[in-house]
Short mmCIF file of C-alpha atoms in Angstrom, two decimals:
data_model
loop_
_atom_site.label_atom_id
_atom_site.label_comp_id
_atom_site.label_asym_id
_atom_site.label_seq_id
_atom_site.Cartn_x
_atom_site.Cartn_y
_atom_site.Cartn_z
CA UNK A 1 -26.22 -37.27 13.80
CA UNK A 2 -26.63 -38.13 17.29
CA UNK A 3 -29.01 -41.39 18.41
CA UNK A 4 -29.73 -42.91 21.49
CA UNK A 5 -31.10 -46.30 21.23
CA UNK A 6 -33.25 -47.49 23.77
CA UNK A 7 -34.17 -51.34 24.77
CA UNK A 8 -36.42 -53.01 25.22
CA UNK A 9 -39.74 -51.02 24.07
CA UNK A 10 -42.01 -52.56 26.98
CA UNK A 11 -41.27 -54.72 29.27
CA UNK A 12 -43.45 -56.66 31.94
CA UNK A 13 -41.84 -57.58 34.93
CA UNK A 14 -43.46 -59.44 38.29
CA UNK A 15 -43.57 -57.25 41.53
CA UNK A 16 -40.62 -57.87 43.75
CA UNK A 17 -38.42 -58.47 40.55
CA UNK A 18 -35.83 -57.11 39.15
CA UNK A 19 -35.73 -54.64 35.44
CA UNK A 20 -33.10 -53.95 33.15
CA UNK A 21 -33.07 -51.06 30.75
CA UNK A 22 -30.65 -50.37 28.05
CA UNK A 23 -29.00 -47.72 25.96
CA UNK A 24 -26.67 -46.92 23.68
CA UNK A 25 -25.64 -43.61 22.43
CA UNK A 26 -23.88 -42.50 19.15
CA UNK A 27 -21.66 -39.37 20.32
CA UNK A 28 -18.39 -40.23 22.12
CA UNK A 29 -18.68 -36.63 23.02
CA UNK A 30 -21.43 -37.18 25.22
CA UNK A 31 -20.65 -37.26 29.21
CA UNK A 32 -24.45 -36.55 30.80
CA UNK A 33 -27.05 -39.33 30.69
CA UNK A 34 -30.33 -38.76 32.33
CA UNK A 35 -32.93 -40.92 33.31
CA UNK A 36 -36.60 -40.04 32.96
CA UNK A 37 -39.89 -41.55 34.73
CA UNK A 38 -43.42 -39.82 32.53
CA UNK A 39 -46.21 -41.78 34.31
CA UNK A 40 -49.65 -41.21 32.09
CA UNK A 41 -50.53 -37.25 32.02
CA UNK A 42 -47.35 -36.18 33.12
CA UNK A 43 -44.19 -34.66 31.68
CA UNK A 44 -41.07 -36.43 32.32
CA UNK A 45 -39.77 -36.47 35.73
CA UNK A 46 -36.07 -36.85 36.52
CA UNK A 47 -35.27 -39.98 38.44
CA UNK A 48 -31.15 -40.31 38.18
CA UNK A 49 -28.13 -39.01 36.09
CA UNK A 50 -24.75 -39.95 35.81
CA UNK A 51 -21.94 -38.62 34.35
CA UNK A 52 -19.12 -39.52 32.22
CA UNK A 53 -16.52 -39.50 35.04
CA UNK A 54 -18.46 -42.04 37.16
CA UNK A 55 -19.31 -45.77 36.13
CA UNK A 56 -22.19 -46.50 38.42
CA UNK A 57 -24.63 -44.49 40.66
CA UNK A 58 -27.40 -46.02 43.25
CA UNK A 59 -30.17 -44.27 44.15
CA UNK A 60 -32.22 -46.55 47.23
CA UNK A 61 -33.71 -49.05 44.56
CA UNK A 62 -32.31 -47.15 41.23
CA UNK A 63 -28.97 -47.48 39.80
CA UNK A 64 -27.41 -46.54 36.58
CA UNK A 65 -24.40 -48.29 35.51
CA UNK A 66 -22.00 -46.78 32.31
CA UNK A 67 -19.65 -48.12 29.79
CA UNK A 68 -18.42 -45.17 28.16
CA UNK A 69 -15.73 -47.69 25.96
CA UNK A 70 -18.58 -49.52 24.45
CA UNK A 71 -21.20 -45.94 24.83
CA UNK A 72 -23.85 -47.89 26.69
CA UNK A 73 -25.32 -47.42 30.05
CA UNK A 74 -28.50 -48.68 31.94
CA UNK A 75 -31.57 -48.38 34.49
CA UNK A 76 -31.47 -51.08 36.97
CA UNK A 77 -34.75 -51.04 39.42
CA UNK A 78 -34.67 -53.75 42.01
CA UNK A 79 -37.47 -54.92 44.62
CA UNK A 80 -39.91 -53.50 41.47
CA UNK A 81 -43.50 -51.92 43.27
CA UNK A 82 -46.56 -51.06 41.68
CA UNK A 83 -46.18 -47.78 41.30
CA UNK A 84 -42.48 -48.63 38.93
CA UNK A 85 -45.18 -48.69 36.13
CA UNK A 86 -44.46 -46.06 33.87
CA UNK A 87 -42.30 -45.01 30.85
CA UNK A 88 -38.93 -44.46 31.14
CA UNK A 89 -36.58 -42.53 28.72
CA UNK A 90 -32.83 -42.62 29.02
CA UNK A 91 -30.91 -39.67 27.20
CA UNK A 92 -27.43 -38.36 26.51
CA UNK A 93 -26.04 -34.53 26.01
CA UNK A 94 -22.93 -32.69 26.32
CA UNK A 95 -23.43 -29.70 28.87
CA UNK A 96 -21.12 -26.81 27.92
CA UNK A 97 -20.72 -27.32 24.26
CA UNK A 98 -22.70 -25.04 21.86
CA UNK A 99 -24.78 -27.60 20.49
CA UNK A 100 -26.09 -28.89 23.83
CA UNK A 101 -29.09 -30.27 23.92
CA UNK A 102 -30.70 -33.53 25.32
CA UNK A 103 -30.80 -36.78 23.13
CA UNK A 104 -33.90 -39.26 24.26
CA UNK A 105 -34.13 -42.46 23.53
CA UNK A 106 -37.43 -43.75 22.30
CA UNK A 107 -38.17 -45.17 25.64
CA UNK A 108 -39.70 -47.98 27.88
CA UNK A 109 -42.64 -48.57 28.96
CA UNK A 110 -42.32 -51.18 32.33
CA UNK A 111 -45.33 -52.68 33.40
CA UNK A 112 -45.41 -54.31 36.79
CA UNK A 113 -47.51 -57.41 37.54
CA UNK A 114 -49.07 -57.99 40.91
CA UNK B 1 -40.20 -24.62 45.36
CA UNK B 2 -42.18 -24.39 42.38
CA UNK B 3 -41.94 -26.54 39.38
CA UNK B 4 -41.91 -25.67 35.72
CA UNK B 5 -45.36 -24.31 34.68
CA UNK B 6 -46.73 -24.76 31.16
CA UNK B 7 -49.96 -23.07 30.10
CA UNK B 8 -52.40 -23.81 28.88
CA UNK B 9 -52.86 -27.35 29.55
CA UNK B 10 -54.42 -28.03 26.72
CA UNK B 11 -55.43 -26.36 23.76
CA UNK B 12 -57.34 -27.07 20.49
CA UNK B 13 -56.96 -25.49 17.37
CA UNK B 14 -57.61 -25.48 13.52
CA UNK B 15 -55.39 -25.87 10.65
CA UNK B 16 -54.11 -22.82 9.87
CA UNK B 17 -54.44 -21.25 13.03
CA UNK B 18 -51.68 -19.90 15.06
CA UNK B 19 -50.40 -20.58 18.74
CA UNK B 20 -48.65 -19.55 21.67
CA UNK B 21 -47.67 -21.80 24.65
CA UNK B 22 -46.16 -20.24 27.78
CA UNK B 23 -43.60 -21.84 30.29
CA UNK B 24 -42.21 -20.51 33.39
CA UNK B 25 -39.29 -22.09 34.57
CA UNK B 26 -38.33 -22.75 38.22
CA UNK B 27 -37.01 -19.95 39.99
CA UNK B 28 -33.72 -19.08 39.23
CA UNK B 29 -33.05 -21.42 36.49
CA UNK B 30 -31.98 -19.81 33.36
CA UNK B 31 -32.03 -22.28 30.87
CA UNK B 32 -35.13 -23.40 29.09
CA UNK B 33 -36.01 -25.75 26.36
CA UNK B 34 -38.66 -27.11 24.18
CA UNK B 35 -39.76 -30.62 23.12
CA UNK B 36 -42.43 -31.98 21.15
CA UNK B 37 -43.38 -35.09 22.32
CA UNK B 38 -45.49 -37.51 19.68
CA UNK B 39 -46.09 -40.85 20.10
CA UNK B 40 -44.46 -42.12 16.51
CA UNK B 41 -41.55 -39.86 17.49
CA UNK B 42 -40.92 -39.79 20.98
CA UNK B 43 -39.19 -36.72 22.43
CA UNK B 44 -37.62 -33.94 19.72
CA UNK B 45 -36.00 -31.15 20.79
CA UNK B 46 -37.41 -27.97 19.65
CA UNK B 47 -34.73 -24.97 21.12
CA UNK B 48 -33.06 -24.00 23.93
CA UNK B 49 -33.08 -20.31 25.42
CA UNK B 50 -30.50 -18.91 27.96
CA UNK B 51 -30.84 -15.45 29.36
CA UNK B 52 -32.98 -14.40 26.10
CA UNK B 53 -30.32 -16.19 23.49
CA UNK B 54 -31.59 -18.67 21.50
CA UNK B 55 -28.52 -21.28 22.19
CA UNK B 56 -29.58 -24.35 19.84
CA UNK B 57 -32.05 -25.22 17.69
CA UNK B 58 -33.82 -28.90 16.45
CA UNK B 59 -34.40 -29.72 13.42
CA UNK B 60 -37.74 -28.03 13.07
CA UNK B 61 -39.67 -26.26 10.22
CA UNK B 62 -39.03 -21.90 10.68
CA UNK B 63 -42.81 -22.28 11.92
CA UNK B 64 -41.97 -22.99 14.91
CA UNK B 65 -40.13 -20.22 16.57
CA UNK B 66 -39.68 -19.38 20.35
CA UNK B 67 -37.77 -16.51 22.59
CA UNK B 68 -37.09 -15.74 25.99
CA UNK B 69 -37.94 -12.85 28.50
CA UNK B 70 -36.15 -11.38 30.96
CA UNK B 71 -37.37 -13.17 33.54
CA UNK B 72 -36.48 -16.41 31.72
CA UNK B 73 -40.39 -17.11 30.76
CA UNK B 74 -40.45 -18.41 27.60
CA UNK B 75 -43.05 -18.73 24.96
CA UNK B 76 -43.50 -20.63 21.87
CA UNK B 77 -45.15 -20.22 18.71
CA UNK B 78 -46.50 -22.54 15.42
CA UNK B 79 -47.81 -20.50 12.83
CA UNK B 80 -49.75 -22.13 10.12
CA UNK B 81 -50.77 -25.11 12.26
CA UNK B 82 -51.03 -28.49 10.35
CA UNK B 83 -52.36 -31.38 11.53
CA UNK B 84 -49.38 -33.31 12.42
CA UNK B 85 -48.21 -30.71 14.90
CA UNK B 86 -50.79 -32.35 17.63
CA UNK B 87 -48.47 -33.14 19.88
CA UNK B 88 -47.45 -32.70 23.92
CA UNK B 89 -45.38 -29.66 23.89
CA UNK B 90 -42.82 -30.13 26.89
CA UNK B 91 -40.72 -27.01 28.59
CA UNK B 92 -37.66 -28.01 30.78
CA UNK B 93 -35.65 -25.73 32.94
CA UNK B 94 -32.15 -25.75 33.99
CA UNK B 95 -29.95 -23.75 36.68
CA UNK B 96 -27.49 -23.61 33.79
CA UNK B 97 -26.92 -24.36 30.18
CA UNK B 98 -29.04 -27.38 28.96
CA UNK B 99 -27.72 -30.57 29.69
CA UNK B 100 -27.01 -30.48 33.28
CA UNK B 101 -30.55 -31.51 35.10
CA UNK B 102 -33.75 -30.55 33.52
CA UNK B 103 -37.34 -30.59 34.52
CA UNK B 104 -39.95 -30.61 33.02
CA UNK B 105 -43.55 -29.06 33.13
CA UNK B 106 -46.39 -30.98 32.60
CA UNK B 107 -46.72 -29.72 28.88
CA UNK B 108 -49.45 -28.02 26.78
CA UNK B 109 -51.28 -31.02 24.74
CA UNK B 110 -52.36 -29.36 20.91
CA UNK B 111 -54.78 -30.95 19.11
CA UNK B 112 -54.78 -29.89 15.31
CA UNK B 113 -58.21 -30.29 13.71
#
């Protein structure tokens, strides 16, 4: 069935640095992959998407980058602050079929250090 | 604009019990799905709703079960509760069909006892 597979599982970065989060997904049918922030208490918020048609997509310090040939994409956060802490869960679907529904990976949790 | 609003908050209940959890969905947004979120499992999709139509379904035991209102509320509902169904039940709303952008509430956290 369909997986996403999400790396790494935590990952501890120094404020002002740079993280890398990665993903691959199983269905080449897939073109929509999400990218959720769920600080402690909170449900998942949405923090940037890209889609199938586009290979990479900045948001100020966020940008997702996708290789649909080899099914992987990524979260890139640059200039990491503080308040980057958090777990982060990429996820793939295909909107408009009648089996859509959003795959998550297992997630990330990034912890910044001061 | 409002967000996606899951009641109750939280909610504890005994094995055997039943329950209901409630989401309203931003305004206008049709679409609305379910997750349970666990920590040895991460995030599992439960259903999806659209305009009252159950649309897709996890892979979930028939005691979970869910449907849709007019208004695009939606509720949800474990019968028989066991003890590994303590979870943090998520709602997400989209203007369309499910898989262009969700949000999420803030989800109903069930405790099983």
């Amino acid at each position: 069935g369909e997986n996403v597979e999400q790396h790494p599982s935590t990952l501890s970065v120094q404020e002002g640095d740079s993280a890398v989060i990665k993903c691959t997904y199983s269905d080449s049918a897939s073109n929509y992959f999400p990218w959720y922030k769920q600080e402690l208490g909170k449900g998942p918020q949405l923090i940037i998407d890209i889609r199938s048609n586009v290979g990479e997509k900045k948001d100020q310090r966020i940008a997702v980058t996708l290789n649909k040939t080899a099914k992987h994409f990524s979260l890139h956060i640059t200039e990491t602050q503080p308040e980057d802490s958090a777990v982060y869960f990429c996820a793939a679907s295909t909107p408009g079929s009648s089996a859509s529904k959003i795959i998550f990976g297992s997630g990330t949790r990034l912890s910044i250090r001061p | 604009k409002a967000g996606v609003t899951q009641t109750p908050r939280y909610l504890i209940k005994t094995r055997g019990q039943q329950v209901t959890l409630s989401c309203s969905p931003i305004s206008g947004h049709r679409s609305v799905s379910w997750y349970q979120q666990t920590p040895g499992q991460g995030l599992q999709f439960l259903f999806e709703y659209f305009s009252e139509t159950q649309r897709n379904k996890g892979n979930f035991p028939g005691r979970f079960s869910g449907r849709q209102f007019s208004n695009s509320r939606s509720e949800m509902n474990v019968s028989t509760l066991e003890l590994g169904d303590s979870a943090l039940y998520l709602c997400a709303s989209s203007s369309s069909i499910l898989g262009t952008e969700a949000f999420f509430g803030q989800g109903t956290r069930l405790t099983v006892v």
